[in-house]
């Protein structure tokens, strides 16, 4: 079974004026699609073809001989997770259990925002900023290139793509402006809250 490019969870112009249809159509239709196509080429005719995306990521992580598979599989996963980490008319503040846990684990929502933006700003070159659940605590982390927190036992709750292709057409070199816009206008706290709930349930089971 070949891997397929999932549809965006909203029309490509739905995040305008913050992220334009031009950016989203290139990012999804060219970049994300290329990772899917490359992955399909790499696993075609091998026993890896039948693995899930998550299985491929775990079994290729840290193996230099499988770097191509890891990079493409992880980037397919990361981008799908990123699309859901945003929504039209997003932003605002988290509610309920997620809000309580952010306050408990970071001190305040403002402190979380500061750490999250700092992670994105200090990721040299390409990569990702993340909110993760790690040993029962919410943490902010960053990963280079295609790296995913799940290979280190952390459960992803939310992500922000800080590869230049995510923002360059709309923000040029102004990564801080893109990150501020992500947090104030786009972030999907409902998605993050669902991920936290699932992660806590799994942990308790
Ligand atoms: Mn990207």
mmCIF file of N, CA, C and O in Angstrom, residues 12-25 27 82-83 86 166-167 170-171 178 181-182 186:
data_model
loop_
_atom_site.group_PDB
_atom_site.id
_atom_site.type_symbol
_atom_site.label_atom_id
_atom_site.label_comp_id
_atom_site.label_asym_id
_atom_site.label_seq_id
_atom_site.Cartn_x
_atom_site.Cartn_y
_atom_site.Cartn_z
ATOM 1 N N UNK A 12 -6.834 26.000 0.870
ATOM 2 C CA UNK A 12 -5.476 26.560 0.908
ATOM 3 C C UNK A 12 -5.469 28.077 1.164
ATOM 4 O O UNK A 12 -4.443 28.621 1.549
ATOM 5 N N UNK A 13 -6.623 28.740 0.991
ATOM 6 C CA UNK A 13 -6.654 30.184 1.294
ATOM 7 C C UNK A 13 -7.245 30.489 2.682
ATOM 8 O O UNK A 13 -7.449 31.637 3.033
ATOM 9 N N UNK A 14 -7.506 29.431 3.462
ATOM 10 C CA UNK A 14 -8.234 29.606 4.733
ATOM 11 C C UNK A 14 -7.413 30.288 5.821
ATOM 12 O O UNK A 14 -7.974 30.759 6.807
ATOM 13 N N UNK A 15 -6.096 30.317 5.668
ATOM 14 C CA UNK A 15 -5.269 30.941 6.710
ATOM 15 C C UNK A 15 -4.843 32.365 6.325
ATOM 16 O O UNK A 15 -4.053 32.993 7.014
ATOM 17 N N UNK A 16 -5.396 32.855 5.199
ATOM 18 C CA UNK A 16 -5.081 34.225 4.780
ATOM 19 C C UNK A 16 -5.710 35.215 5.753
ATOM 20 O O UNK A 16 -6.746 34.921 6.340
ATOM 21 N N UNK A 17 -5.142 36.396 5.971
ATOM 22 C CA UNK A 17 -3.976 36.918 5.259
ATOM 23 C C UNK A 17 -2.647 36.488 5.888
ATOM 24 O O UNK A 17 -1.597 36.923 5.432
ATOM 25 N N UNK A 18 -2.686 35.657 6.907
ATOM 26 C CA UNK A 18 -1.463 35.369 7.680
ATOM 27 C C UNK A 18 -0.520 34.460 6.909
ATOM 28 O O UNK A 18 0.657 34.745 6.761
ATOM 29 N N UNK A 19 -1.055 33.323 6.459
ATOM 30 C CA UNK A 19 -0.296 32.448 5.564
ATOM 31 C C UNK A 19 -1.109 32.368 4.281
ATOM 32 O O UNK A 19 -2.278 31.969 4.299
ATOM 33 N N UNK A 20 -0.511 32.795 3.182
ATOM 34 C CA UNK A 20 -1.253 32.921 1.927
ATOM 35 C C UNK A 20 -1.460 31.570 1.249
ATOM 36 O O UNK A 20 -0.750 30.600 1.515
ATOM 37 N N UNK A 21 -2.450 31.555 0.334
ATOM 38 C CA UNK A 21 -2.699 30.351 -0.461
ATOM 39 C C UNK A 21 -1.460 29.987 -1.274
ATOM 40 O O UNK A 21 -1.185 28.809 -1.510
ATOM 41 N N UNK A 22 -0.705 30.991 -1.677
ATOM 42 C CA UNK A 22 0.537 30.747 -2.422
ATOM 43 C C UNK A 22 1.503 29.891 -1.593
ATOM 44 O O UNK A 22 2.016 28.868 -2.049
ATOM 45 N N UNK A 23 1.726 30.302 -0.345
ATOM 46 C CA UNK A 23 2.604 29.530 0.543
ATOM 47 C C UNK A 23 2.036 28.141 0.784
ATOM 48 O O UNK A 23 2.741 27.130 0.645
ATOM 49 N N UNK A 24 0.751 28.073 1.146
ATOM 50 C CA UNK A 24 0.183 26.769 1.510
ATOM 51 C C UNK A 24 0.148 25.818 0.327
ATOM 52 O O UNK A 24 0.384 24.624 0.483
ATOM 53 N N UNK A 25 -0.127 26.332 -0.872
ATOM 54 C CA UNK A 25 -0.218 25.417 -2.006
ATOM 55 C C UNK A 25 1.158 24.882 -2.395
ATOM 56 O O UNK A 25 1.284 23.723 -2.766
ATOM 57 N N UNK A 27 3.692 24.643 -0.133
ATOM 58 C CA UNK A 27 4.156 23.868 1.021
ATOM 59 C C UNK A 27 3.496 22.487 1.050
ATOM 60 O O UNK A 27 4.160 21.472 1.266
ATOM 61 N N UNK A 82 1.557 19.349 11.480
ATOM 62 C CA UNK A 82 1.635 20.822 11.416
ATOM 63 C C UNK A 82 0.353 21.425 10.844
ATOM 64 O O UNK A 82 -0.155 22.416 11.371
ATOM 65 N N UNK A 83 -0.200 20.852 9.767
ATOM 66 C CA UNK A 83 -1.449 21.410 9.203
ATOM 67 C C UNK A 83 -2.525 21.457 10.280
ATOM 68 O O UNK A 83 -3.276 22.415 10.391
ATOM 69 N N UNK A 86 -2.660 24.205 13.118
ATOM 70 C CA UNK A 86 -3.182 25.538 12.791
ATOM 71 C C UNK A 86 -4.644 25.397 12.382
ATOM 72 O O UNK A 86 -5.101 24.322 11.989
ATOM 73 N N UNK A 166 8.273 27.394 4.992
ATOM 74 C CA UNK A 166 7.008 27.586 5.701
ATOM 75 C C UNK A 166 6.582 29.055 5.735
ATOM 76 O O UNK A 166 5.398 29.351 5.882
ATOM 77 N N UNK A 167 7.541 29.971 5.624
ATOM 78 C CA UNK A 167 7.190 31.385 5.829
ATOM 79 C C UNK A 167 7.814 32.363 4.850
ATOM 80 O O UNK A 167 7.430 33.532 4.813
ATOM 81 N N UNK A 170 5.735 34.739 2.548
ATOM 82 C CA UNK A 170 4.889 35.720 3.253
ATOM 83 C C UNK A 170 5.678 36.640 4.178
ATOM 84 O O UNK A 170 5.291 37.790 4.379
ATOM 85 N N UNK A 171 6.743 36.126 4.780
ATOM 86 C CA UNK A 171 7.458 36.889 5.805
ATOM 87 C C UNK A 171 8.930 37.129 5.453
ATOM 88 O O UNK A 171 9.650 37.745 6.226
ATOM 89 N N UNK A 178 6.640 35.531 11.769
ATOM 90 C CA UNK A 178 5.879 34.317 11.446
ATOM 91 C C UNK A 178 5.502 33.569 12.732
ATOM 92 O O UNK A 178 4.354 33.144 12.902
ATOM 93 N N UNK A 181 2.782 35.389 14.599
ATOM 94 C CA UNK A 181 1.512 35.204 13.887
ATOM 95 C C UNK A 181 0.960 33.805 14.134
ATOM 96 O O UNK A 181 -0.247 33.625 14.349
ATOM 97 N N UNK A 182 1.838 32.813 14.113
ATOM 98 C CA UNK A 182 1.418 31.433 14.397
ATOM 99 C C UNK A 182 0.721 31.375 15.759
ATOM 100 O O UNK A 182 -0.359 30.803 15.890
ATOM 101 N N UNK A 186 -3.087 31.702 14.439
ATOM 102 C CA UNK A 186 -3.238 30.431 13.730
ATOM 103 C C UNK A 186 -3.287 29.183 14.609
ATOM 104 O O UNK A 186 -3.908 28.182 14.232
#
